[in-house]
Amino acid sequence: MLRLHDTHLRDKRPFTPLDPTNVRVYFCGPTVYDRAHLGNLRAMMCADILIRLLRTLYPRVTYVRNVTDVDDKINARAKENGEDISALTERTTQAFHEDLASLFILPPDIEPRATHHIDDMLEMIGRLVENGHAYVAEGHVLFAVRNFPSYGTLSGRSLDDMIAGARVEVAPYKRDPGDFVLWKPSEPDLPGWDSPYGRGRPGWHIECSAMSHRYLGESFDIHGGGDDLLFPHHENERAQSMCCYPHGKFATHWVHNGMLLSNGEKMSKSLGNFFTIREVLDRSPAEPLRLLYLGAHYRSTLDFSWEKLDEARRVLDRLYRALERGDAQAGAAVPAPVMDALCDDLNTPLAIAALHPLADAAMQSDQDAASGLLAAGKMLGLFNVTPAEWFQSGVDAGAIEKLIEERLAARKSRDFARADAIRAQLAADGITLEDGPGGTTWRKA
RNA sequence: GGUCCGGUGGCAGAAUGGUGAUGCAGCGGACUGCAAAUCCGCGUACGUGGGUUCGAUUCCCGCCCGGACCUCCA
């Protein structure tokens, strides 16, 4: 039984799908104007673990994650680069896919693009205008927040608080300061679509409402994304969708992940304190980065550092060694302590802690424990390579073997100075030797 | 200014109203020609002041500190 924290309820509760034969999940995807950074990755990783778990618990999961390919930042970046907008979005989307694939993040079942769903958005906007939840003003279509009584309940803020705390100038055509744009006029040189309100482009929030409705219906199970999307994006999505389809529930369960920090501050493009996924993968294999994310609960903040990445690598060294010693076999069941931890609101730190007793036993050649460890790791998206690949890929094995033989001869004749020199030489190249009863083995340090 | 979240040992990070996870680092030992790996053992914690309780790190209140959101953001 899966228990999941629900943002709307502000507490954990049992997860019960609307349709147990098809669990439906929507996560907000990237706006494709630049390479994804480590902060963006947090939500993708959170979704990945959730989807992996749901897939083992239910026969079918429909996972939708959108691509936002119409946006002011995209327009600005394209102009800056002197690049065609569609070339920019195409190139960035592809890079995004590559980055996530190299981290073993499962692709969504459906990945809709906003620009392919303008008709769906216009249909929703039309309905909202018709039923009085939206109004047209100076070429804009605006959502009237005052007409939706439960506006603000998702993010836990009242309209009056928001007005009191408003730091932004209110556009004169808004009836209420909290009203937000569904559709806005587009300049001739920017992307635009014909509509009953003139040539224009959609507001950000309506995109997700339209795409989730298209693929998941009026009611679906889980809507997720980063904490920073809770307000206004998710609050607005919910308002639009529920006013447009009053008989639907929209998302029954809201999941929000905490932010990734860099030196104690949110990692973001606007602050400029970010590392792209690519930059990190140029310096480290993928799995330590994955383990680093899994080492903190998804709802808490996580401060990235290279030291933590290095520690994660050392932990993986030990786990891979345990797999090797225990001769792990594929196909075992995920051990209960790991499964239980994940079913308790995706408690990945606890799940990882549960890996260590398995590794201890595997280290003593307990094959069942080793196989359980393998299954548990795979559940977490780890152990995508073999121990041999983990320890020995990417170096010239032949040359190393030759030096090991030379050293063995030196040791036999008790020429330890020579033997140690060879070992030191290999160490300088990042190769560690281990002398055991069965001979000498080597691995990347 | 408004709203919300959090403050656990050197670091990271769980659980929990009463037997102080787990990992990394450190220290001691076994093993080893010496190492490495492995094994055994050790240490140090619950921001602060009150309250509730037989008993609080765990519940409640104040304070301090940090972070997020209120504007594009995962």
Short mmCIF file of C-alpha atoms (C1' of nucleotides) in Angstrom, two decimals:
data_model
loop_
_atom_site.label_atom_id
_atom_site.label_comp_id
_atom_site.label_asym_id
_atom_site.label_seq_id
_atom_site.Cartn_x
_atom_site.Cartn_y
_atom_site.Cartn_z
CA MET A 1 0.00 0.00 0.00
CA LEU A 2 1.44 3.29 -1.14
CA ARG A 3 1.15 6.35 1.07
CA LEU A 4 1.87 9.64 -0.59
CA HIS A 5 2.07 13.19 0.65
CA ASP A 6 -0.63 15.37 -0.90
CA THR A 7 0.16 19.06 -1.10
CA HIS A 8 -3.49 20.02 -1.03
CA LEU A 9 -4.12 18.07 2.15
CA ARG A 10 -0.67 18.95 3.51
CA ASP A 11 -0.31 15.43 4.83
CA LYS A 12 0.42 11.88 3.80
CA ARG A 13 -2.52 9.75 2.81
CA PRO A 14 -3.10 6.38 1.16
CA PHE A 15 -2.94 6.56 -2.59
CA THR A 16 -6.05 5.12 -4.23
CA PRO A 17 -6.21 5.45 -8.00
CA LEU A 18 -9.41 6.52 -9.72
CA ASP A 19 -8.92 3.58 -12.07
CA PRO A 20 -6.62 0.87 -10.66
CA THR A 21 -6.17 -0.57 -14.14
CA ASN A 22 -4.66 2.67 -15.38
CA VAL A 23 -2.96 5.11 -13.05
CA ARG A 24 -2.73 8.54 -14.67
CA VAL A 25 0.05 10.96 -13.86
CA TYR A 26 1.00 14.40 -15.15
CA PHE A 27 4.27 16.22 -14.46
CA CYS A 28 5.23 19.65 -15.69
CA GLY A 29 8.08 19.31 -18.14
CA PRO A 30 10.73 21.71 -19.35
CA THR A 31 10.50 25.02 -21.14
CA VAL A 32 12.97 24.35 -23.92
CA TYR A 33 15.20 27.38 -24.30
CA ASP A 34 18.39 26.12 -22.67
CA ARG A 35 20.08 22.97 -21.42
CA ALA A 36 18.58 21.44 -18.30
CA HIS A 37 20.46 22.05 -15.06
CA LEU A 38 20.65 20.10 -11.82
CA GLY A 39 17.67 21.95 -10.37
CA ASN A 40 15.46 20.93 -13.27
CA LEU A 41 16.63 17.39 -12.73
CA ARG A 42 15.20 17.22 -9.22
CA ALA A 43 11.59 17.07 -10.41
CA MET A 44 12.46 14.63 -13.17
CA MET A 45 14.13 12.34 -10.64
CA CYS A 46 11.21 12.60 -8.26
CA ALA A 47 8.81 11.67 -11.05
CA ASP A 48 11.08 8.82 -12.13
CA ILE A 49 11.03 7.12 -8.74
CA LEU A 50 7.29 7.61 -8.43
CA ILE A 51 6.66 6.13 -11.86
CA ARG A 52 9.00 3.19 -11.26
CA LEU A 53 7.18 2.42 -8.04
CA LEU A 54 3.70 2.82 -9.55
CA ARG A 55 4.69 0.49 -12.39
CA THR A 56 5.57 -2.27 -9.94
CA LEU A 57 2.35 -1.68 -7.98
CA TYR A 58 -0.18 -1.29 -10.79
CA PRO A 59 -0.70 -3.03 -14.14
CA ARG A 60 -0.65 0.16 -16.16
CA VAL A 61 0.55 3.72 -15.65
CA THR A 62 0.02 6.55 -18.11
CA TYR A 63 2.71 9.11 -17.51
CA VAL A 64 2.38 12.43 -19.33
CA ARG A 65 5.09 15.06 -19.24
CA ASN A 66 4.77 18.10 -21.48
CA VAL A 67 7.28 20.18 -23.36
CA THR A 68 6.63 23.92 -23.28
CA ASP A 69 7.82 25.17 -26.64
CA VAL A 70 6.02 28.50 -26.77
CA ASP A 71 7.18 31.00 -24.19
CA ASP A 72 8.59 34.50 -23.90
CA LYS A 73 11.95 33.19 -22.73
CA ILE A 74 12.19 31.04 -25.83
CA ASN A 75 11.42 34.04 -28.02
CA ALA A 76 14.03 36.12 -26.24
CA ARG A 77 16.70 33.42 -26.45
CA ALA A 78 16.08 32.75 -30.13
CA LYS A 79 16.49 36.43 -30.89
CA GLU A 80 19.64 36.58 -28.77
CA ASN A 81 21.10 33.60 -30.62
CA GLY A 82 19.90 34.78 -34.00
CA GLU A 83 18.36 31.34 -34.21
CA ASP A 84 15.04 30.19 -35.57
CA ILE A 85 12.59 29.50 -32.73
CA SER A 86 11.73 26.01 -33.87
CA ALA A 87 15.42 25.19 -34.33
CA LEU A 88 16.07 26.29 -30.75
CA THR A 89 13.20 24.31 -29.25
CA GLU A 90 14.01 21.25 -31.34
CA ARG A 91 17.67 21.30 -30.40
CA THR A 92 16.95 21.91 -26.72
CA THR A 93 14.31 19.19 -26.52
CA GLN A 94 16.73 16.71 -27.98
CA ALA A 95 19.45 17.70 -25.52
CA PHE A 96 16.95 17.32 -22.70
CA HIS A 97 16.14 13.80 -23.80
CA GLU A 98 19.81 12.90 -24.03
CA ASP A 99 20.56 14.27 -20.57
CA LEU A 100 17.73 12.38 -18.93
CA ALA A 101 18.47 9.17 -20.80
CA SER A 102 22.06 9.22 -19.63
CA LEU A 103 20.75 9.35 -16.05
CA PHE A 104 18.48 6.38 -16.71
CA ILE A 105 15.35 8.44 -16.23
CA LEU A 106 12.39 6.71 -17.83
CA PRO A 107 10.71 8.61 -20.65
CA PRO A 108 7.05 9.55 -20.29
CA ASP A 109 4.42 7.56 -22.16
CA ILE A 110 3.18 10.72 -23.81
CA GLU A 111 5.18 13.90 -24.24
CA PRO A 112 2.88 16.54 -25.74
CA ARG A 113 4.22 19.82 -27.05
CA ALA A 114 2.33 22.99 -26.32
CA THR A 115 2.46 24.21 -29.92
CA HIS A 116 0.63 21.05 -31.04
CA HIS A 117 -2.23 21.78 -28.67
CA ILE A 118 -3.21 25.37 -29.37
CA ASP A 119 -6.66 24.20 -30.49
CA ASP A 120 -7.19 22.42 -27.19
CA MET A 121 -6.22 25.57 -25.33
CA LEU A 122 -8.53 27.74 -27.39
CA GLU A 123 -11.36 25.36 -26.78
CA MET A 124 -10.87 25.62 -23.02
CA ILE A 125 -10.53 29.38 -23.19
CA GLY A 126 -13.76 29.56 -25.20
CA ARG A 127 -15.61 27.55 -22.61
CA LEU A 128 -14.28 29.69 -19.78
CA VAL A 129 -15.35 32.89 -21.52
CA GLU A 130 -18.75 31.36 -22.18
CA ASN A 131 -19.38 30.27 -18.63
CA GLY A 132 -18.24 33.55 -17.14
CA HIS A 133 -14.93 32.44 -15.64
CA ALA A 134 -12.92 34.47 -18.13
CA TYR A 135 -13.25 37.81 -19.87
CA VAL A 136 -11.76 39.60 -22.85
CA ALA A 137 -9.94 42.88 -22.31
CA GLU A 138 -7.69 44.75 -24.74
CA GLY A 139 -6.97 41.66 -26.81
CA HIS A 140 -6.19 39.59 -23.72
CA VAL A 141 -8.31 36.86 -22.25
CA LEU A 142 -8.10 36.82 -18.49
CA PHE A 143 -9.20 34.31 -15.90
CA ALA A 144 -11.37 35.83 -13.17
CA VAL A 145 -10.08 34.40 -9.92
CA ARG A 146 -12.92 35.82 -7.81
CA ASN A 147 -15.40 33.55 -9.58
CA PHE A 148 -13.68 30.43 -8.31
CA PRO A 149 -14.32 30.18 -4.58
CA SER A 150 -11.60 27.66 -3.83
CA TYR A 151 -8.89 29.68 -5.56
CA GLY A 152 -5.85 29.65 -3.30
CA THR A 153 -6.65 26.51 -1.34
CA LEU A 154 -4.08 24.38 -3.14
CA SER A 155 -1.16 26.65 -2.33
CA GLY A 156 -2.68 27.72 0.96
CA ARG A 157 -2.94 31.43 0.47
CA SER A 158 -5.89 33.79 0.37
CA LEU A 159 -6.50 36.33 -2.37
CA ASP A 160 -6.35 39.10 0.18
CA ASP A 161 -2.94 37.97 1.41
CA MET A 162 -1.71 37.91 -2.14
CA ILE A 163 -2.88 41.42 -2.79
CA ALA A 164 -1.36 42.59 0.46
CA GLY A 165 1.96 41.07 -0.52
CA ALA A 166 1.86 41.97 -4.19
CA ARG A 167 5.17 43.31 -5.42
CA VAL A 168 4.21 43.67 -9.03
CA GLU A 169 2.39 46.41 -10.81
CA VAL A 170 -1.10 45.36 -11.84
CA ALA A 171 -2.03 45.63 -15.52
CA PRO A 172 -4.85 48.18 -15.88
CA TYR A 173 -7.14 45.87 -17.83
CA LYS A 174 -7.36 43.32 -14.99
CA ARG A 175 -10.60 43.34 -13.02
CA ASP A 176 -8.81 41.83 -10.05
CA PRO A 177 -5.08 41.97 -9.36
CA GLY A 178 -5.02 38.17 -9.12
CA ASP A 179 -6.49 37.60 -12.57
CA PHE A 180 -4.09 35.94 -14.95
CA VAL A 181 -3.64 35.67 -18.69
CA LEU A 182 -5.09 32.81 -20.71
CA TRP A 183 -4.36 34.37 -24.08
CA LYS A 184 -2.44 37.44 -25.12
CA PRO A 185 -1.84 39.33 -28.36
CA SER A 186 1.29 38.41 -30.25
CA GLU A 187 3.52 40.78 -32.19
CA PRO A 188 3.85 40.07 -35.94
CA ASP A 189 7.42 38.79 -35.57
CA LEU A 190 6.57 36.40 -32.73
CA PRO A 191 4.75 33.09 -32.84
CA GLY A 192 1.02 33.56 -32.94
CA TRP A 193 -2.19 31.76 -33.82
CA ASP A 194 -5.49 33.10 -35.08
CA SER A 195 -8.24 33.09 -32.50
CA PRO A 196 -11.60 34.71 -31.79
CA TYR A 197 -9.61 37.28 -29.79
CA GLY A 198 -7.22 38.09 -32.59
CA ARG A 199 -3.79 36.73 -33.41
CA GLY A 200 -2.12 35.74 -30.19
CA ARG A 201 -0.37 33.15 -28.10
CA PRO A 202 -1.37 31.24 -24.96
CA GLY A 203 -0.54 32.04 -21.37
CA TRP A 204 1.66 29.53 -19.65
CA HIS A 205 -0.83 27.97 -17.26
CA ILE A 206 -3.46 27.04 -19.86
CA GLU A 207 -0.97 24.83 -21.68
CA CYS A 208 -0.78 22.25 -18.93
CA SER A 209 -4.51 22.33 -18.33
CA ALA A 210 -5.18 21.63 -22.00
CA MET A 211 -2.60 18.91 -22.37
CA SER A 212 -3.51 17.07 -19.19
CA HIS A 213 -7.16 17.16 -20.20
CA ARG A 214 -6.40 15.88 -23.70
CA TYR A 215 -4.48 12.84 -22.49
CA LEU A 216 -5.75 12.15 -18.99
CA GLY A 217 -9.30 13.51 -18.91
CA GLU A 218 -11.19 15.74 -16.50
CA SER A 219 -10.00 13.79 -13.48
CA PHE A 220 -6.72 12.00 -13.02
CA ASP A 221 -4.59 10.73 -10.17
CA ILE A 222 -1.38 12.63 -9.66
CA HIS A 223 -0.10 16.00 -10.74
CA GLY A 224 3.48 16.77 -9.85
CA GLY A 225 6.21 19.32 -10.23
CA GLY A 226 8.64 21.48 -8.33
CA ASP A 227 7.67 23.34 -5.23
CA ASP A 228 8.18 26.61 -7.06
CA LEU A 229 5.36 25.76 -9.44
CA LEU A 230 2.80 25.45 -6.68
CA PHE A 231 1.96 29.12 -6.95
CA PRO A 232 0.93 30.48 -9.30
CA HIS A 233 1.22 27.77 -11.92
CA HIS A 234 -0.53 24.84 -10.30
CA GLU A 235 -3.04 26.99 -8.47
CA ASN A 236 -4.00 28.53 -11.81
CA GLU A 237 -4.06 25.25 -13.68
CA ARG A 238 -6.41 23.84 -11.14
CA ALA A 239 -8.68 26.88 -11.27
CA GLN A 240 -8.89 26.82 -15.06
CA SER A 241 -9.51 23.13 -15.35
CA MET A 242 -12.07 22.90 -12.59
CA CYS A 243 -14.01 25.89 -13.90
CA CYS A 244 -13.87 24.55 -17.43
CA TYR A 245 -14.94 21.05 -16.46
CA PRO A 246 -16.96 21.49 -13.26
CA HIS A 247 -17.73 17.79 -12.98
CA GLY A 248 -14.10 16.79 -13.00
CA LYS A 249 -11.76 16.79 -10.03
CA PHE A 250 -8.64 17.63 -12.00
CA ALA A 251 -5.78 16.04 -10.03
CA THR A 252 -6.78 14.10 -6.94
CA HIS A 253 -3.25 14.05 -5.59
CA TRP A 254 -0.61 16.77 -5.76
CA VAL A 255 3.08 15.97 -5.43
CA HIS A 256 5.71 18.67 -5.07
CA ASN A 257 9.45 18.22 -4.77
CA GLY A 258 11.79 20.44 -2.78
CA MET A 259 14.36 22.66 -4.41
CA LEU A 260 17.95 21.86 -5.20
CA LEU A 261 20.31 24.34 -3.61
CA SER A 262 23.75 25.45 -4.61
CA ASN A 263 25.67 26.91 -1.67
CA GLY A 264 22.49 27.26 0.32
CA GLU A 265 20.50 29.05 -2.36
CA LYS A 266 18.06 27.73 -4.91
CA MET A 267 19.85 26.67 -8.06
CA SER A 268 18.23 28.56 -10.90
CA LYS A 269 18.96 30.08 -14.21
CA SER A 270 17.96 33.52 -13.03
CA LEU A 271 20.46 33.39 -10.16
CA GLY A 272 23.10 31.96 -12.45
CA ASN A 273 24.37 29.54 -9.78
CA PHE A 274 23.68 26.41 -11.74
CA PHE A 275 25.49 23.44 -13.24
CA THR A 276 23.98 21.83 -16.29
CA ILE A 277 23.44 18.10 -16.24
CA ARG A 278 25.92 17.87 -19.09
CA GLU A 279 28.64 19.66 -17.12
CA VAL A 280 28.29 17.21 -14.26
CA LEU A 281 28.23 14.15 -16.48
CA ASP A 282 31.43 15.35 -18.11
CA ARG A 283 33.08 15.04 -14.71
CA SER A 284 31.33 12.03 -13.20
CA PRO A 285 29.54 8.85 -14.15
CA ALA A 286 25.75 9.12 -13.99
CA GLU A 287 24.91 6.83 -11.10
CA PRO A 288 26.60 8.81 -8.33
CA LEU A 289 24.51 11.82 -9.33
CA ARG A 290 21.42 9.67 -9.18
CA LEU A 291 22.37 8.32 -5.77
CA LEU A 292 23.05 11.85 -4.54
CA TYR A 293 19.49 12.87 -5.38
CA LEU A 294 18.02 9.73 -3.86
CA GLY A 295 19.95 10.36 -0.67
CA ALA A 296 17.56 13.14 0.33
CA HIS A 297 13.81 12.89 0.61
CA TYR A 298 12.11 14.40 -2.43
CA ARG A 299 10.20 16.98 -0.41
CA SER A 300 13.22 18.36 1.39
CA THR A 301 15.73 20.78 -0.04
CA LEU A 302 19.00 19.28 -1.19
CA ASP A 303 22.25 21.20 -1.33
CA PHE A 304 24.42 20.07 -4.23
CA SER A 305 28.17 19.78 -3.82
CA TRP A 306 30.98 17.98 -5.57
CA GLU A 307 31.96 16.43 -2.23
CA LYS A 308 28.57 14.76 -2.00
CA LEU A 309 28.92 13.50 -5.53
CA ASP A 310 32.25 11.99 -4.58
CA GLU A 311 30.80 10.37 -1.48
CA ALA A 312 28.02 8.88 -3.59
CA ARG A 313 30.66 7.37 -5.85
CA ARG A 314 32.39 5.73 -2.88
CA VAL A 315 29.09 4.27 -1.72
CA LEU A 316 28.45 2.85 -5.17
CA ASP A 317 31.94 1.33 -5.16
CA ARG A 318 31.01 -0.64 -2.10
CA LEU A 319 27.60 -1.66 -3.42
CA TYR A 320 29.04 -2.81 -6.74
CA ARG A 321 31.71 -4.76 -4.88
CA ALA A 322 28.98 -6.46 -2.87
CA LEU A 323 27.14 -7.39 -6.07
CA GLU A 324 30.33 -8.87 -7.42
CA ARG A 325 31.25 -10.83 -4.31
CA GLY A 326 27.73 -12.16 -3.88
CA ASP A 327 27.45 -13.01 -7.57
CA ALA A 328 24.08 -11.28 -7.82
CA GLN A 329 21.53 -12.78 -10.17
CA ALA A 330 18.83 -10.79 -11.94
CA GLY A 331 15.15 -11.41 -11.38
CA ALA A 332 14.91 -11.48 -7.59
CA ALA A 333 12.13 -9.69 -5.74
CA VAL A 334 12.79 -6.28 -4.23
CA PRO A 335 13.39 -6.94 -0.51
CA ALA A 336 10.59 -5.77 1.77
CA PRO A 337 12.50 -3.11 3.72
CA VAL A 338 13.30 -1.30 0.49
CA MET A 339 9.78 -1.64 -0.86
CA ASP A 340 8.27 -0.52 2.44
CA ALA A 341 10.46 2.56 2.53
CA LEU A 342 9.46 3.56 -0.99
CA CYS A 343 5.79 2.97 -0.29
CA ASP A 344 6.04 5.38 2.62
CA ASP A 345 5.97 8.56 0.56
CA LEU A 346 8.98 7.61 -1.55
CA ASN A 347 11.40 7.51 1.36
CA THR A 348 14.48 6.95 -0.77
CA PRO A 349 17.02 7.77 1.99
CA LEU A 350 15.52 5.00 4.08
CA ALA A 351 15.47 2.69 1.07
CA ILE A 352 19.14 3.32 0.49
CA ALA A 353 19.89 2.67 4.15
CA ALA A 354 18.14 -0.68 3.70
CA LEU A 355 20.58 -1.51 0.92
CA HIS A 356 23.53 -1.66 3.28
CA PRO A 357 22.61 -4.74 5.33
CA LEU A 358 22.05 -6.52 2.01
CA ALA A 359 25.48 -5.42 0.89
CA ASP A 360 27.02 -6.66 4.15
CA ALA A 361 25.52 -10.10 3.60
CA ALA A 362 26.39 -10.11 -0.08
CA MET A 363 29.97 -9.30 0.90
CA GLN A 364 29.97 -12.64 2.76
CA SER A 365 28.92 -14.38 -0.45
CA ASP A 366 25.21 -14.53 0.39
CA GLN A 367 23.85 -14.81 -3.12
CA ASP A 368 20.22 -14.21 -2.15
CA ALA A 369 21.17 -10.98 -0.46
CA ALA A 370 23.24 -9.96 -3.47
CA SER A 371 20.35 -10.67 -5.82
CA GLY A 372 17.98 -8.76 -3.56
CA LEU A 373 20.42 -5.88 -3.54
CA LEU A 374 20.51 -5.92 -7.32
CA ALA A 375 16.72 -5.91 -7.57
CA ALA A 376 16.43 -3.12 -5.02
CA GLY A 377 19.03 -1.02 -6.79
CA LYS A 378 17.33 -1.52 -10.13
CA MET A 379 14.06 -0.41 -8.56
CA LEU A 380 15.88 2.82 -7.70
CA GLY A 381 17.30 3.13 -11.20
CA LEU A 382 20.80 2.11 -10.11
CA PHE A 383 23.05 -0.76 -11.20
CA ASN A 384 22.63 -0.12 -14.89
CA VAL A 385 26.06 -1.55 -15.57
CA THR A 386 27.82 -4.69 -14.40
CA PRO A 387 30.40 -4.54 -11.61
CA ALA A 388 33.11 -5.23 -14.17
CA GLU A 389 31.97 -2.28 -16.23
CA TRP A 390 31.68 -0.11 -13.16
CA PHE A 391 35.21 -0.83 -12.01
CA GLN A 392 37.06 -1.42 -15.23
CA SER A 393 35.48 0.26 -18.23
CA GLY A 394 37.31 2.84 -20.27
CA VAL A 395 40.88 1.79 -19.55
CA ASP A 396 43.43 -0.43 -21.26
CA ALA A 397 42.99 -3.73 -19.43
CA GLY A 398 45.76 -5.48 -21.35
CA ALA A 399 48.44 -3.05 -20.29
CA ILE A 400 47.32 -3.29 -16.67
CA GLU A 401 47.33 -7.08 -16.70
CA LYS A 402 50.84 -7.02 -18.05
CA LEU A 403 52.06 -4.80 -15.23
CA ILE A 404 50.31 -6.99 -12.70
CA GLU A 405 52.20 -10.03 -13.99
CA GLU A 406 55.43 -8.14 -13.81
CA ARG A 407 54.67 -7.15 -10.25
CA LEU A 408 53.76 -10.71 -9.33
CA ALA A 409 57.15 -11.87 -10.52
CA ALA A 410 58.82 -9.14 -8.49
CA ARG A 411 56.89 -10.13 -5.40
CA LYS A 412 57.81 -13.79 -5.86
CA SER A 413 61.45 -12.87 -5.85
CA ARG A 414 60.72 -10.60 -2.87
CA ASP A 415 61.70 -7.50 -4.81
CA PHE A 416 59.10 -5.41 -2.98
CA ALA A 417 60.62 -2.14 -4.05
CA ARG A 418 59.97 -3.04 -7.67
CA ALA A 419 56.49 -4.39 -6.86
CA ASP A 420 55.53 -1.21 -5.01
CA ALA A 421 56.87 0.94 -7.81
CA ILE A 422 54.57 -0.79 -10.27
CA ARG A 423 51.65 -0.36 -7.90
CA ALA A 424 52.46 3.31 -7.44
CA GLN A 425 52.72 3.77 -11.18
CA LEU A 426 49.26 2.28 -11.68
CA ALA A 427 47.87 4.32 -8.80
CA ALA A 428 49.10 7.44 -10.52
CA ASP A 429 47.01 6.37 -13.52
CA GLY A 430 43.98 5.95 -11.28
CA ILE A 431 44.21 2.18 -10.97
CA THR A 432 44.04 0.47 -7.57
CA LEU A 433 45.36 -3.05 -7.08
CA GLU A 434 43.97 -5.51 -4.58
CA ASP A 435 45.92 -8.61 -3.59
CA GLY A 436 43.64 -11.41 -2.48
CA PRO A 437 43.94 -15.14 -1.87
CA GLY A 438 42.87 -15.73 -5.46
CA GLY A 439 45.42 -13.39 -6.96
CA THR A 440 45.57 -9.70 -7.76
CA THR A 441 42.59 -7.77 -9.07
CA TRP A 442 42.40 -4.18 -10.26
CA ARG A 443 39.86 -1.40 -10.49
CA LYS A 444 39.56 2.27 -11.26
CA ALA A 445 40.17 4.29 -8.11
"C1'" G B 1 5.75 43.17 4.28
"C1'" G B 2 2.38 38.52 3.44
"C1'" U B 3 2.19 32.94 3.16
"C1'" C B 4 4.66 28.35 3.93
"C1'" C B 5 8.61 24.79 5.13
"C1'" G B 6 12.74 23.41 7.96
"C1'" G B 7 16.67 23.57 12.06
"C1'" U B 8 19.35 15.92 14.33
"C1'" G B 9 26.57 13.81 15.89
"C1'" G B 10 32.74 16.40 11.70
"C1'" C B 11 29.48 15.94 7.14
"C1'" A B 12 25.09 13.83 4.82
"C1'" G B 13 20.45 11.97 6.39
"C1'" A B 14 15.98 8.76 8.40
"C1'" A B 15 12.72 7.21 12.18
"C1'" U B 16 10.52 7.94 16.81
"C1'" G B 17 6.52 10.20 23.16
"C1'" G B 18 10.41 5.85 26.75
"C1'" U B 19 15.64 0.43 24.03
"C1'" G B 20 20.03 7.12 20.68
"C1'" A B 21 18.79 4.23 12.01
"C1'" U B 22 22.13 4.28 7.98
"C1'" G B 23 26.22 6.04 5.16
"C1'" C B 24 30.75 9.01 4.47
"C1'" A B 25 34.82 10.86 7.15
"C1'" G B 26 37.88 9.90 11.75
"C1'" C B 27 40.23 6.60 15.48
"C1'" G B 28 41.84 1.52 17.35
"C1'" G B 29 42.41 -3.66 15.97
"C1'" A B 30 42.46 -8.24 12.63
"C1'" C B 31 44.19 -9.60 7.77
"C1'" U B 32 48.53 -8.11 4.30
"C1'" G B 33 55.76 -8.17 2.84
"C1'" C B 34 53.49 -3.10 2.77
"C1'" A B 35 48.96 -1.55 0.82
"C1'" A B 36 43.96 -1.99 -1.04
"C1'" A B 37 39.54 -4.47 -0.09
"C1'" U B 38 37.06 -6.97 3.82
"C1'" C B 39 35.90 -7.93 8.96
"C1'" C B 40 35.65 -6.46 14.38
"C1'" G B 41 35.38 -2.37 17.79
"C1'" C B 42 34.99 3.15 19.27
"C1'" G B 43 33.49 8.16 19.58
"C1'" U B 44 30.37 12.60 19.16
"C1'" A B 45 23.49 14.99 18.16
"C1'" C B 46 18.53 16.40 18.54
"C1'" G B 47 18.72 25.76 17.39
"C1'" U B 48 16.76 28.34 21.97
"C1'" G B 49 13.23 29.57 26.19
"C1'" G B 50 8.79 27.88 28.22
"C1'" G B 51 4.43 24.40 28.47
"C1'" U B 52 1.76 19.41 28.33
"C1'" U B 53 3.39 14.44 30.20
"C1'" C B 54 5.45 9.56 34.81
"C1'" G B 55 8.73 10.60 30.61
"C1'" A B 56 9.90 14.86 24.61
"C1'" U B 57 14.64 15.08 19.83
"C1'" U B 58 9.51 13.54 18.88
"C1'" C B 59 3.23 17.22 20.82
"C1'" C B 60 1.93 22.86 21.87
"C1'" C B 61 3.52 28.24 22.24
"C1'" G B 62 7.26 32.21 21.96
"C1'" C B 63 12.07 33.56 20.14
"C1'" C B 64 16.44 33.03 17.01
"C1'" C B 65 18.45 31.19 12.40
"C1'" G B 66 18.03 29.22 7.35
"C1'" G B 67 15.26 28.34 2.90
"C1'" A B 68 11.04 28.57 -0.63
"C1'" C B 69 6.87 31.18 -2.73
"C1'" C B 70 4.35 35.99 -3.45
"C1'" U B 71 7.65 37.76 -10.73
"C1'" C B 72 9.89 33.59 -15.35
"C1'" C B 73 11.45 29.14 -12.65
"C1'" A B 74 11.66 21.93 -11.49
#
